[in-house]
PDB file of C-alpha atoms in Angstrom:
ATOM      1  CA  MET Q1215      -6.621   5.359  -3.858  1.00 97.00           C
ATOM      2  CA  GLN Q1216      -6.348   1.636  -3.155  1.00 98.00           C
ATOM      3  CA  SER Q1217      -8.916  -0.204  -5.270  1.00 98.00           C
ATOM      4  CA  TYR Q1218      -9.760  -2.377  -2.235  1.00 98.00           C
ATOM      5  CA  CYS Q1219     -11.764   0.592  -0.943  1.00 98.00           C
ATOM      6  CA  PHE Q1220     -14.277  -0.295  -3.660  1.00 98.00           C
ATOM      7  CA  ARG Q1221     -14.094  -4.081  -3.268  1.00 97.00           C
ATOM      8  CA  GLY Q1222     -17.903  -4.127  -3.300  1.00 97.00           C
ATOM      9  CA  PHE Q1223     -17.788  -3.179  -6.981  1.00 96.00           C
ATOM     10  CA  ALA Q1224     -16.634  -5.790  -9.456  1.00 90.00           C
ATOM     11  CA  SER Q1225     -15.212  -4.008 -12.485  1.00 96.00           C
ATOM     12  CA  ASN Q1226     -12.266  -1.726 -12.994  1.00 98.00           C
ATOM     13  CA  GLN Q1227     -14.520   0.587 -14.993  1.00 98.00           C
ATOM     14  CA  GLU Q1228     -16.651   1.051 -11.861  1.00 98.00           C
ATOM     15  CA  VAL Q1229     -13.597   1.587  -9.669  1.00 98.00           C
ATOM     16  CA  ALA Q1230     -12.184   4.167 -12.078  1.00 98.00           C
ATOM     17  CA  ALA Q1231     -15.504   6.028 -12.176  1.00 98.00           C
ATOM     18  CA  LYS Q1232     -15.810   5.947  -8.377  1.00 97.00           C
ATOM     19  CA  ALA Q1233     -12.258   7.255  -8.029  1.00 97.00           C
ATOM     20  CA  ARG Q1234     -13.049  10.233 -10.226  1.00 97.00           C
ATOM     21  CA  GLU Q1235     -16.264  10.873  -8.280  1.00 97.00           C
ATOM     22  CA  ILE Q1236     -14.400  11.263  -4.986  1.00 97.00           C
ATOM     23  CA  GLY Q1237     -11.739  13.507  -6.526  1.00 97.00           C
ATOM     24  CA  VAL Q1238      -8.926  11.004  -7.067  1.00 96.00           C
ATOM     25  CA  ALA Q1239      -7.098  10.581 -10.374  1.00 95.00           C
ATOM     26  CA  ALA Q1240      -4.778   7.656  -9.525  1.00 98.00           C
ATOM     27  CA  VAL Q1241      -5.329   4.113  -8.256  1.00 98.00           C
ATOM     28  CA  GLU Q1242      -3.356   1.211  -6.794  1.00 98.00           C
ATOM     29  CA  PRO Q1243      -5.286  -1.846  -8.068  1.00 98.00           C
ATOM     30  CA  CYS Q1244      -5.347  -5.025  -5.986  1.00 98.00           C
ATOM     31  CA  ARG Q1245      -6.088  -8.656  -6.789  1.00 97.00           C
ATOM     32  CA  VAL Q1246      -9.798  -8.126  -6.056  1.00 97.00           C
ATOM     33  CA  HIS Q1247      -9.965  -6.232  -9.354  1.00 98.00           C
ATOM     34  CA  VAL Q1248      -7.076  -7.683 -11.360  1.00 98.00           C
ATOM     35  CA  ASP Q1249      -6.057 -11.295 -11.878  1.00 98.00           C
ATOM     36  CA  PHE Q1250      -2.357 -10.574 -12.162  1.00 98.00           C
ATOM     37  CA  THR Q1251      -1.672 -14.147 -13.301  1.00 97.00           C
ATOM     38  CA  ASP Q1252      -3.791 -13.599 -16.441  1.00 98.00           C
ATOM     39  CA  GLU Q1253      -2.163 -11.497 -19.159  1.00 97.00           C
ATOM     40  CA  ALA Q1254      -5.500 -10.653 -20.797  1.00 98.00           C
ATOM     41  CA  ALA Q1255      -6.917  -9.521 -17.451  1.00 98.00           C
ATOM     42  CA  GLN Q1256      -3.857  -7.347 -16.911  1.00 98.00           C
ATOM     43  CA  ASP Q1257      -4.282  -5.686 -20.302  1.00 98.00           C
ATOM     44  CA  ALA Q1258      -8.016  -5.155 -19.799  1.00 98.00           C
ATOM     45  CA  ALA Q1259      -7.476  -3.506 -16.406  1.00 98.00           C
ATOM     46  CA  ILE Q1260      -4.802  -1.166 -17.720  1.00 98.00           C
ATOM     47  CA  ALA Q1261      -7.021  -0.215 -20.650  1.00 98.00           C
ATOM     48  CA  ALA Q1262     -10.012   0.430 -18.368  1.00 98.00           C
ATOM     49  CA  TYR Q1263      -8.122   2.916 -16.215  1.00 98.00           C
ATOM     50  CA  ARG Q1264      -6.429   4.619 -19.136  1.00 98.00           C
ATOM     51  CA  SER Q1265      -9.727   5.110 -20.959  1.00 98.00           C
ATOM     52  CA  ALA Q1266     -11.155   6.709 -17.791  1.00 97.00           C
ATOM     53  CA  GLY Q1267      -8.178   9.044 -17.439  1.00 97.00           C
ATOM     54  CA  VAL Q1268      -7.072   7.425 -14.173  1.00 98.00           C
ATOM     55  CA  ARG Q1269      -3.368   6.784 -13.621  1.00 98.00           C
ATOM     56  CA  LEU Q1270      -1.976   3.632 -12.043  1.00 98.00           C
ATOM     57  CA  VAL Q1271       0.732   4.303  -9.457  1.00 98.00           C
ATOM     58  CA  SER Q1272       1.356   0.885  -7.885  1.00 98.00           C
ATOM     59  CA  CYS Q1273      -0.308  -2.508  -7.530  1.00 98.00           C
ATOM     60  CA  GLY Q1274      -0.781  -4.750  -4.549  1.00 96.00           C
ATOM     61  CA  VAL Q1275      -0.579  -5.742  -1.842  1.00 97.00           C
ATOM     62  CA  ASN Q1276       1.048  -8.698  -3.617  1.00 96.00           C
ATOM     63  CA  SER Q1277       2.129 -11.879  -1.865  1.00 93.00           C
ATOM     64  CA  ILE Q1278       5.721 -12.959  -2.518  1.00 94.00           C
ATOM     65  CA  THR Q1279       6.666 -16.453  -1.374  1.00 91.00           C
ATOM     66  CA  GLY Q1280       9.387 -19.042  -1.832  1.00 87.00           C
ATOM     67  CA  ASP Q1281      11.879 -18.202  -4.557  1.00 83.00           C
ATOM     68  CA  ALA Q1282       9.670 -15.278  -5.710  1.00 87.00           C
ATOM     69  CA  ALA Q1283       9.105 -16.830  -9.149  1.00 89.00           C
ATOM     70  CA  ASP Q1284       5.377 -16.592  -8.493  1.00 90.00           C
ATOM     71  CA  ALA Q1285       5.760 -12.815  -8.190  1.00 95.00           C
ATOM     72  CA  GLU Q1286       6.976 -12.222 -11.740  1.00 97.00           C
ATOM     73  CA  CYS Q1287       3.422 -11.548 -12.948  1.00 97.00           C
ATOM     74  CA  TYR Q1288       3.241  -8.482 -10.698  1.00 98.00           C
ATOM     75  CA  PHE Q1289       6.409  -7.103 -12.235  1.00 98.00           C
ATOM     76  CA  GLU Q1290       5.040  -7.820 -15.705  1.00 98.00           C
ATOM     77  CA  PHE Q1291       1.916  -5.852 -14.867  1.00 98.00           C
ATOM     78  CA  ALA Q1292       4.028  -3.016 -13.456  1.00 98.00           C
ATOM     79  CA  ARG Q1293       6.145  -2.883 -16.608  1.00 98.00           C
ATOM     80  CA  LYS Q1294       3.111  -2.711 -18.865  1.00 98.00           C
ATOM     81  CA  ALA Q1295       1.380  -0.133 -16.674  1.00 98.00           C
ATOM     82  CA  GLY Q1296       4.499   2.035 -16.344  1.00 98.00           C
ATOM     83  CA  LEU Q1297       4.802   1.614 -12.570  1.00 98.00           C
ATOM     84  CA  SER Q1298       7.987   2.258 -10.624  1.00 98.00           C
ATOM     85  CA  VAL Q1299       6.878   0.390  -7.471  1.00 98.00           C
ATOM     86  CA  ILE Q1300       4.647  -2.435  -6.289  1.00 98.00           C
ATOM     87  CA  SER Q1301       3.482  -3.047  -2.731  1.00 98.00           C
ATOM     88  CA  ALA Q1302       4.198  -6.479  -1.341  1.00 97.00           C
ATOM     89  CA  ASP Q1303       3.886  -8.865   1.550  1.00 94.00           C
ATOM     90  CA  VAL Q1304       6.750 -11.350   1.810  1.00 92.00           C
ATOM     91  CA  THR Q1305       4.917 -14.278   3.326  1.00 84.00           C
ATOM     92  CA  PRO Q1306       6.464 -16.745   5.791  1.00 78.00           C
ATOM     93  CA  PRO Q1307       8.037 -19.201   5.535  1.00 75.00           C
ATOM     94  CA  ALA Q1308      10.285 -16.803   3.636  1.00 78.00           C
ATOM     95  CA  SER Q1309      14.062 -16.797   3.684  1.00 86.00           C
ATOM     96  CA  TRP Q1310      16.659 -14.205   2.829  1.00 91.00           C
ATOM     97  CA  ASP Q1311      16.826 -15.958  -0.544  1.00 92.00           C
ATOM     98  CA  THR Q1312      13.238 -14.797  -1.116  1.00 93.00           C
ATOM     99  CA  PHE Q1313      14.283 -11.195  -0.636  1.00 95.00           C
ATOM    100  CA  ALA Q1314      17.299 -11.732  -2.894  1.00 94.00           C
ATOM    101  CA  ALA Q1315      15.036 -13.154  -5.610  1.00 94.00           C
ATOM    102  CA  ALA Q1316      12.662 -10.206  -5.228  1.00 95.00           C
ATOM    103  CA  GLU Q1317      15.608  -7.841  -5.581  1.00 96.00           C
ATOM    104  CA  ARG Q1318      16.690  -9.579  -8.786  1.00 96.00           C
ATOM    105  CA  LEU Q1319      13.198  -9.180 -10.238  1.00 97.00           C
ATOM    106  CA  ALA Q1320      13.125  -5.551  -9.134  1.00 98.00           C
ATOM    107  CA  GLU Q1321      16.396  -4.908 -10.923  1.00 98.00           C
ATOM    108  CA  GLN Q1322      15.357  -6.861 -14.013  1.00 98.00           C
ATOM    109  CA  TYR Q1323      12.085  -4.938 -14.398  1.00 98.00           C
ATOM    110  CA  ASP Q1324      13.257  -1.630 -12.875  1.00 98.00           C
ATOM    111  CA  VAL Q1325      10.358  -1.798 -10.413  1.00 98.00           C
ATOM    112  CA  ASN Q1326      10.945  -1.387  -6.687  1.00 98.00           C
ATOM    113  CA  VAL Q1327       9.294  -3.527  -3.991  1.00 98.00           C
ATOM    114  CA  ALA Q1328       7.643  -1.682  -1.101  1.00 98.00           C
ATOM    115  CA  LEU Q1329       6.955  -3.949   1.894  1.00 98.00           C
ATOM    116  CA  HIS Q1330       3.581  -3.501   3.562  1.00 97.00           C
ATOM    117  CA  ASN Q1331       3.397  -3.634   7.370  1.00 96.00           C
ATOM    118  CA  HIS Q1332       0.126  -5.264   8.374  1.00 92.00           C
ATOM    119  CA  GLY Q1333      -0.770  -5.019  12.020  1.00 86.00           C
ATOM    120  CA  GLY Q1334       0.506  -6.249  15.326  1.00 82.00           C
ATOM    121  CA  ARG Q1335       0.318  -9.927  14.455  1.00 84.00           C
ATOM    122  CA  HIS Q1336       2.214  -9.556  11.178  1.00 90.00           C
ATOM    123  CA  TRP Q1337       5.912 -10.363  11.162  1.00 91.00           C
ATOM    124  CA  LEU Q1338       6.673  -7.151   9.241  1.00 93.00           C
ATOM    125  CA  GLY Q1339       4.530  -5.114  11.596  1.00 93.00           C
ATOM    126  CA  ASN Q1340       7.262  -3.931  13.932  1.00 92.00           C
ATOM    127  CA  VAL Q1341      10.164  -1.543  13.520  1.00 96.00           C
ATOM    128  CA  GLN Q1342      12.855  -3.973  14.667  1.00 95.00           C
ATOM    129  CA  THR Q1343      12.038  -6.542  11.988  1.00 94.00           C
ATOM    130  CA  LEU Q1344      11.864  -3.890   9.285  1.00 96.00           C
ATOM    131  CA  GLU Q1345      15.235  -2.528  10.360  1.00 97.00           C
ATOM    132  CA  GLU Q1346      16.778  -5.981   9.989  1.00 96.00           C
ATOM    133  CA  VAL Q1347      15.168  -6.519   6.583  1.00 96.00           C
ATOM    134  CA  PHE Q1348      16.462  -3.188   5.290  1.00 97.00           C
ATOM    135  CA  ARG Q1349      19.903  -3.859   6.788  1.00 97.00           C
ATOM    136  CA  ARG Q1350      20.122  -7.089   4.795  1.00 96.00           C
ATOM    137  CA  THR Q1351      18.605  -5.848   1.524  1.00 97.00           C
ATOM    138  CA  GLY Q1352      19.440  -3.164  -1.004  1.00 97.00           C
ATOM    139  CA  PRO Q1353      17.580   0.012  -1.987  1.00 98.00           C
ATOM    140  CA  ARG Q1354      15.249  -1.862  -4.348  1.00 98.00           C
ATOM    141  CA  ILE Q1355      13.429  -3.096  -1.220  1.00 98.00           C
ATOM    142  CA  GLY Q1356      11.592  -0.372   0.680  1.00 98.00           C
ATOM    143  CA  LEU Q1357       8.503   0.342   2.750  1.00 98.00           C
ATOM    144  CA  MET Q1358       4.856   0.931   1.902  1.00 98.00           C
ATOM    145  CA  LEU Q1359       3.930   2.340   5.301  1.00 98.00           C
ATOM    146  CA  ASP Q1360       0.360   1.601   6.339  1.00 98.00           C
ATOM    147  CA  THR Q1361      -0.358   4.226   8.970  1.00 98.00           C
ATOM    148  CA  ALA Q1362      -3.295   2.489  10.655  1.00 98.00           C
ATOM    149  CA  TRP Q1363      -1.624  -0.907  10.845  1.00 97.00           C
ATOM    150  CA  ALA Q1364       1.451   0.782  12.299  1.00 97.00           C
ATOM    151  CA  ILE Q1365      -0.803   2.136  15.039  1.00 97.00           C
ATOM    152  CA  ASP Q1366      -2.266  -1.356  15.483  1.00 96.00           C
ATOM    153  CA  SER Q1367       1.274  -2.622  16.079  1.00 95.00           C
ATOM    154  CA  ARG Q1368       1.676   0.079  18.750  1.00 95.00           C
ATOM    155  CA  GLU Q1369       4.180   1.838  16.526  1.00 96.00           C
ATOM    156  CA  ASP Q1370       4.135   5.559  15.751  1.00 97.00           C
ATOM    157  CA  PRO Q1371       3.731   6.082  11.990  1.00 98.00           C
ATOM    158  CA  VAL Q1372       5.259   9.558  12.243  1.00 98.00           C
ATOM    159  CA  LYS Q1373       8.387   8.144  13.883  1.00 98.00           C
ATOM    160  CA  MET Q1374       8.463   5.386  11.264  1.00 98.00           C
ATOM    161  CA  VAL Q1375       8.583   8.025   8.540  1.00 98.00           C
ATOM    162  CA  GLN Q1376      11.471   9.647  10.348  1.00 98.00           C
ATOM    163  CA  ARG Q1377      13.296   6.342  10.829  1.00 98.00           C
ATOM    164  CA  PHE Q1378      12.749   4.864   7.360  1.00 98.00           C
ATOM    165  CA  GLY Q1379      12.636   7.999   5.238  1.00 97.00           C
ATOM    166  CA  ASP Q1380      15.385   6.767   2.927  1.00 96.00           C
ATOM    167  CA  ARG Q1381      13.480   3.518   2.238  1.00 98.00           C
ATOM    168  CA  LEU Q1382       9.973   4.961   2.199  1.00 98.00           C
ATOM    169  CA  MET Q1383       8.446   4.318  -1.243  1.00 98.00           C
ATOM    170  CA  GLY Q1384       4.767   4.824  -0.472  1.00 98.00           C
ATOM    171  CA  VAL Q1385       2.200   5.381   2.250  1.00 98.00           C
ATOM    172  CA  HIS Q1386      -1.197   3.787   2.716  1.00 98.00           C
ATOM    173  CA  LEU Q1387      -3.076   6.639   4.375  1.00 98.00           C
ATOM    174  CA  LYS Q1388      -5.458   4.871   6.736  1.00 98.00           C
ATOM    175  CA  ASP Q1389      -6.880   5.638  10.174  1.00 98.00           C
ATOM    176  CA  PHE Q1390      -8.400   3.622  13.009  1.00 98.00           C
ATOM    177  CA  VAL Q1391     -10.328   3.969  16.209  1.00 98.00           C
ATOM    178  CA  TYR Q1392     -10.938   0.954  18.462  1.00 97.00           C
ATOM    179  CA  THR Q1393     -13.893  -0.709  20.151  1.00 96.00           C
ATOM    180  CA  ARG Q1394     -13.759  -1.635  23.847  1.00 95.00           C
ATOM    181  CA  ASP Q1395     -12.644  -5.115  22.688  1.00 95.00           C
ATOM    182  CA  ARG Q1396      -9.749  -3.540  20.749  1.00 93.00           C
ATOM    183  CA  GLU Q1397     -11.269  -4.245  17.357  1.00 95.00           C
ATOM    184  CA  PRO Q1398     -10.085  -1.687  14.784  1.00 96.00           C
ATOM    185  CA  VAL Q1399     -12.675   0.444  13.016  1.00 97.00           C
ATOM    186  CA  ASP Q1400     -11.838   2.395   9.854  1.00 98.00           C
ATOM    187  CA  VAL Q1401     -12.597   6.113  10.040  1.00 98.00           C
ATOM    188  CA  VAL Q1402     -12.034   9.119   7.813  1.00 98.00           C
ATOM    189  CA  ILE Q1403      -8.305   9.770   7.668  1.00 98.00           C
ATOM    190  CA  GLY Q1404      -7.256  12.315  10.266  1.00 97.00           C
ATOM    191  CA  THR Q1405     -10.343  11.885  12.462  1.00 98.00           C
ATOM    192  CA  GLY Q1406      -9.072   8.873  14.402  1.00 98.00           C
ATOM    193  CA  ILE Q1407      -5.770   8.129  16.128  1.00 98.00           C
ATOM    194  CA  LEU Q1408      -3.524   9.215  13.242  1.00 98.00           C
ATOM    195  CA  ASP Q1409      -1.951  12.656  13.649  1.00 98.00           C
ATOM    196  CA  LEU Q1410      -2.297  13.610   9.991  1.00 98.00           C
ATOM    197  CA  PRO Q1411      -0.664  17.075  10.178  1.00 97.00           C
ATOM    198  CA  ALA Q1412       2.362  15.613  11.974  1.00 98.00           C
ATOM    199  CA  LEU Q1413       2.588  12.855   9.378  1.00 98.00           C
ATOM    200  CA  VAL Q1414       2.511  15.352   6.514  1.00 98.00           C
ATOM    201  CA  THR Q1415       5.215  17.421   8.215  1.00 98.00           C
ATOM    202  CA  ALA Q1416       7.399  14.339   8.723  1.00 98.00           C
ATOM    203  CA  LEU Q1417       6.966  13.305   5.092  1.00 98.00           C
ATOM    204  CA  GLY Q1418       8.059  16.764   3.960  1.00 97.00           C
ATOM    205  CA  GLU Q1419      11.082  16.755   6.246  1.00 98.00           C
ATOM    206  CA  ALA Q1420      12.028  13.282   4.955  1.00 98.00           C
ATOM    207  CA  GLY Q1421      11.907  14.508   1.354  1.00 97.00           C
ATOM    208  CA  PHE Q1422       9.214  11.962   0.558  1.00 97.00           C
ATOM    209  CA  ASN Q1423       8.574  11.693  -3.176  1.00 95.00           C
ATOM    210  CA  GLY Q1424       6.819   8.331  -3.193  1.00 95.00           C
ATOM    211  CA  VAL Q1425       3.175   7.367  -3.604  1.00 92.00           C
ATOM    212  CA  PRO Q1426       0.530   8.477  -1.049  1.00 95.00           C
ATOM    213  CA  ILE Q1427      -2.483   6.143  -1.322  1.00 98.00           C
ATOM    214  CA  ILE Q1428      -5.839   6.524   0.424  1.00 98.00           C
ATOM    215  CA  GLU Q1429      -7.131   3.313   1.962  1.00 98.00           C
ATOM    216  CA  TYR Q1430     -10.488   3.281   3.742  1.00 98.00           C
ATOM    217  CA  GLU Q1431     -12.103  -0.129   4.258  1.00 97.00           C
ATOM    218  CA  GLY Q1432     -15.408   0.827   5.862  1.00 96.00           C
ATOM    219  CA  ASP Q1433     -18.876   1.051   4.278  1.00 97.00           C
ATOM    220  CA  VAL Q1434     -18.205  -1.663   1.698  1.00 96.00           C
ATOM    221  CA  ASN Q1435     -21.349  -0.984  -0.330  1.00 95.00           C
ATOM    222  CA  ASN Q1436     -21.113   2.811  -0.197  1.00 96.00           C
ATOM    223  CA  PRO Q1437     -17.629   4.056   0.754  1.00 98.00           C
ATOM    224  CA  GLY Q1438     -17.858   7.119  -1.499  1.00 98.00           C
ATOM    225  CA  PRO Q1439     -18.995   9.690   1.098  1.00 98.00           C
ATOM    226  CA  ALA Q1440     -16.300   8.747   3.614  1.00 98.00           C
ATOM    227  CA  LEU Q1441     -13.652   8.608   0.887  1.00 98.00           C
ATOM    228  CA  THR Q1442     -14.709  12.068  -0.313  1.00 98.00           C
ATOM    229  CA  ASP Q1443     -14.139  13.295   3.254  1.00 98.00           C
ATOM    230  CA  CYS Q1444     -10.745  11.523   3.276  1.00 98.00           C
ATOM    231  CA  VAL Q1445      -9.756  13.443   0.162  1.00 98.00           C
ATOM    232  CA  LYS Q1446     -10.808  16.727   1.802  1.00 97.00           C
ATOM    233  CA  GLU Q1447      -8.858  15.995   4.990  1.00 97.00           C
ATOM    234  CA  ILE Q1448      -5.712  15.073   3.066  1.00 97.00           C
ATOM    235  CA  ALA Q1449      -5.983  18.068   0.745  1.00 96.00           C
ATOM    236  CA  ALA Q1450      -6.301  20.373   3.739  1.00 96.00           C
ATOM    237  CA  ALA Q1451      -3.334  18.783   5.528  1.00 96.00           C
ATOM    238  CA  TRP Q1452      -1.163  19.047   2.407  1.00 94.00           C
ATOM    239  CA  ASN Q1453      -2.460  22.530   1.502  1.00 91.00           C
ATOM    240  CA  LEU Q1454      -3.549  21.251  -1.913  1.00 76.00           C
TER     241      LEU Q1454
END
């Protein structure tokens, strides 16, 4: 589960407890709950989840800019937390040197960088751009596929799994419907536009062994009921 689902709750202890309540035993913490630039805050967050019996599987979505030196704190957190991947947004104005610097950090820390596609207006939101990025980078740079934002970009997340299976490091499981004004509305995963069974089939055919992460951004003050339903829908689709 992405900790942003519980952004209405301040502490990592609360997030860990809420995760267990909805039936989830692993979390991807974001900057709402961890100040990654503060070593003490990093250590406190890791300790909070460990004491609650909740694993950490990634962190993000982290902004990487310029020469990527500002991103080293995320890799430090990943090393201490035992993560193999972080999710990231390489923010314009970025150059190919930014990706090269991110690759060097990934190699140094043995932590891969999974790029997050974020909607139709985002420069990494379309398949053509992602193809060019992956053509010009090595296997340390991959994809954290956000299924709802892929839909927002008028891309098919199932086809994106098929196209980028060898670079797919994680999936943000998220679903939208739209208002008449084309405003996205978060819904329980599998009850909106996303074809969840087809996605699960595609992930299996691609040999996906990355991190599946629930992300539901509705009901800020009480997301638990909808997230519990998300867990049920995903468990049914995966035959868990």
